[in-house]
XYZ file of C-alpha atoms in Angstrom:
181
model
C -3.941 -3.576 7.539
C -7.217 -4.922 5.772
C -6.712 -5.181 2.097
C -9.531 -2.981 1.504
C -7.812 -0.231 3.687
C -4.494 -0.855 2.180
C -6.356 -0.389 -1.824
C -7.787 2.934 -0.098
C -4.523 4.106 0.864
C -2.712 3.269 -2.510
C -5.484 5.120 -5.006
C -5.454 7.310 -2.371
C -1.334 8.143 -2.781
C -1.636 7.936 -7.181
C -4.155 11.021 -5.948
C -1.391 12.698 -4.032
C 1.682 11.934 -6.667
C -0.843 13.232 -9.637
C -2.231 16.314 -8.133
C -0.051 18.911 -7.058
C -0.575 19.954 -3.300
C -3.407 21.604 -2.030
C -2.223 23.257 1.022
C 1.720 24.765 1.313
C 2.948 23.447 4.524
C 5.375 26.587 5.145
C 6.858 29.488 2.789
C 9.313 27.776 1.285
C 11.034 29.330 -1.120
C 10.745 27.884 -4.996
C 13.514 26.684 -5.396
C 13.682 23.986 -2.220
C 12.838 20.832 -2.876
C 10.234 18.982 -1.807
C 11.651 15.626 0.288
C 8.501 14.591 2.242
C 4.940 14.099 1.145
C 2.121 14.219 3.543
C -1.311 13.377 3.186
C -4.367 12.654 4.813
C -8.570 12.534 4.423
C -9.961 14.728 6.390
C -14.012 14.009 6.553
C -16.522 17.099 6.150
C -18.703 17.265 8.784
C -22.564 16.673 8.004
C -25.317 17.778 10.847
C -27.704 14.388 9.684
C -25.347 11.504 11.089
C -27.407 9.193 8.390
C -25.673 11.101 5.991
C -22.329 9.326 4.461
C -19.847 11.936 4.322
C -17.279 13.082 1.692
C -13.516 12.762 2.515
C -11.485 15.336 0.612
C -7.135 14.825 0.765
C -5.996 17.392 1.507
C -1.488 17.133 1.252
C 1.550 19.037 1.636
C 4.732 19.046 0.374
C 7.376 19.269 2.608
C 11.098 20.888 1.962
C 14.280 20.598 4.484
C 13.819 24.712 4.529
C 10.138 23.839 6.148
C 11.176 21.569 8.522
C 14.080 23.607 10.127
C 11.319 26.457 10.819
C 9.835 24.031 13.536
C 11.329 23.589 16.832
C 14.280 21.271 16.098
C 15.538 18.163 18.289
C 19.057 16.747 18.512
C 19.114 12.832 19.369
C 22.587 10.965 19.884
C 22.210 7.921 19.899
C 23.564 4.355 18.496
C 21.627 2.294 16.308
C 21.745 -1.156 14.667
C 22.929 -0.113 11.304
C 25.365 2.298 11.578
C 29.119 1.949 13.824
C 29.194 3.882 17.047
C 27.000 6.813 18.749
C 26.059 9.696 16.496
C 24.077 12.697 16.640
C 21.007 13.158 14.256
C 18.853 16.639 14.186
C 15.449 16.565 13.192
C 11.691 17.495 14.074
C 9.681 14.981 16.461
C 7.183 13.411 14.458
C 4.297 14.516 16.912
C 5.475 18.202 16.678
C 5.102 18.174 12.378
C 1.968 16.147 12.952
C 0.972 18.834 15.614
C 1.861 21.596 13.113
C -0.446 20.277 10.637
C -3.041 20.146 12.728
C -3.065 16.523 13.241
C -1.522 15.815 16.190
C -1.987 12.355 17.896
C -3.068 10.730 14.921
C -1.577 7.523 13.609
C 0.580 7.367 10.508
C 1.246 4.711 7.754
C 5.409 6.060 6.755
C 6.625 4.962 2.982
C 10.193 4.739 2.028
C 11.746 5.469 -1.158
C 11.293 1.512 -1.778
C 7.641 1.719 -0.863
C 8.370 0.004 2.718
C 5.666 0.809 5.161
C 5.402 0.810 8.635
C 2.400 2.241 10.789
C 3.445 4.619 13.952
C 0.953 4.567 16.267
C -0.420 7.950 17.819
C 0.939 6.779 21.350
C 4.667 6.213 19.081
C 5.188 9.649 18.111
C 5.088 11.293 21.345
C 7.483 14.341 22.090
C 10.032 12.430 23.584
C 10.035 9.491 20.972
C 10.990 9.806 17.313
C 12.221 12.586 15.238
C 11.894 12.735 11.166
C 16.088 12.941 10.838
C 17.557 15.341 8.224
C 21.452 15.615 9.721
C 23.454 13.063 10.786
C 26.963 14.433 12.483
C 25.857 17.418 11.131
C 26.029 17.009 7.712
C 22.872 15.944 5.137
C 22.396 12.473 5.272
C 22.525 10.967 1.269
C 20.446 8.205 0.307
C 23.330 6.191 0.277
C 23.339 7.437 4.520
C 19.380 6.297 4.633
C 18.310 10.337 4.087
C 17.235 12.320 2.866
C 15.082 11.300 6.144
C 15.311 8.737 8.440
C 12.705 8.076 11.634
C 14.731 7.787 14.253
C 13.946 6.980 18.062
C 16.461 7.779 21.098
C 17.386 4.083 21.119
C 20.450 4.824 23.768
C 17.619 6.288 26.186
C 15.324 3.721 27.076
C 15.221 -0.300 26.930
C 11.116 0.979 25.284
C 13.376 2.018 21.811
C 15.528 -1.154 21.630
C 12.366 -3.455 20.726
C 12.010 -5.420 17.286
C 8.375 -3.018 16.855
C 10.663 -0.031 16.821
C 13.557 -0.833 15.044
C 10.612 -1.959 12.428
C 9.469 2.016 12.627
C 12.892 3.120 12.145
C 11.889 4.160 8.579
C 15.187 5.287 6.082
C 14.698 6.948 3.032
C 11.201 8.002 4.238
C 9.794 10.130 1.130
C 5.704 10.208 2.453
C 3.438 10.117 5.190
C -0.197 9.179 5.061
C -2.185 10.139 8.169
C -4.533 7.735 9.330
C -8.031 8.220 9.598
C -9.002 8.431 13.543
């Protein structure tokens, strides 16, 4: 990412941590607390293509409660850091992006520690990763890479046992910028 881009992106994040969120994601109720971030610019269209347009963020603030209201996947699956197959239940990333009405888009994912990673569009498909909130049924602690880890069906396909993904296999994921298209 350009330096120029990534500057964009960071004032664009002290915006998101300073203002409270614009738009609820779901009815949570107020006392569930908020474990993802989302945010993205979203340009206002302008009928003179001369004319630069504005970008407004618009964000929401995600709680477990919100994500078990969308249609909920179970991977099992081994991985390189923990001991053995497990099962993790989550939301595919392209079905929260598709519920916030920004499906297909790319997405720059921050950990706790501020580690990025971008997912491509084409790397959240259905099939591929899900935001985790359960390991072996139980709420995975930070000290278990939660309170939400991206994780891919790694036991499926030789496609999820790649360098690239492991490098997407985000722990401790706290916020999620979309990408401009």
């Amino acid at each position: 990412m350009s330096q120029l881009l990534r500057l964009i992106v960071t004032t664009l994040w002290l915006g998101v941590l300073l203002v409270p969120s614009a738009i609820p994601a779901a009815s949570s109720g107020p006392g569930d607390p908020v474990i993802l971030r989302i945010s993205a610019g979203v340009s206002n269209p302008s009928s003179a293509p001369s004319v630069v347009t504005p970008t407004k963020l618009v964000s929401f603030a995600i709680s477990e409660a919100d994500l078990r209201q969308l249609d909920l996947r179970q991977v099992i699956t081994s991985t390189p850091w923990t001991t053995g197959r497990h099962q993790f239940l989550g939301v595919s990333l392209s079905v929260l992006l598709d519920h916030l009405g920004f499906g297909g888009r790319s997405v720059e994912a921050f950990a706790i520690n501020d580690y990025s990673v971008i997912i491509p569009g084409g790397g959240a498909a259905k099939e591929g990763p899900i935001v985790a909130f359960e390991m072996d049924g139980k709420p995975m602690s930070r000290r278990e890479k939660g309170p939400l880890w991206i994780i891919y069906p790694y036991d499926e396909s030789a496609k999820y046992r790649t360098e690239t993904v492991y490098s997407r296999s985000i722990w401790q994921l706290n916020r999620i910028y979309i990408l401009p298209e």
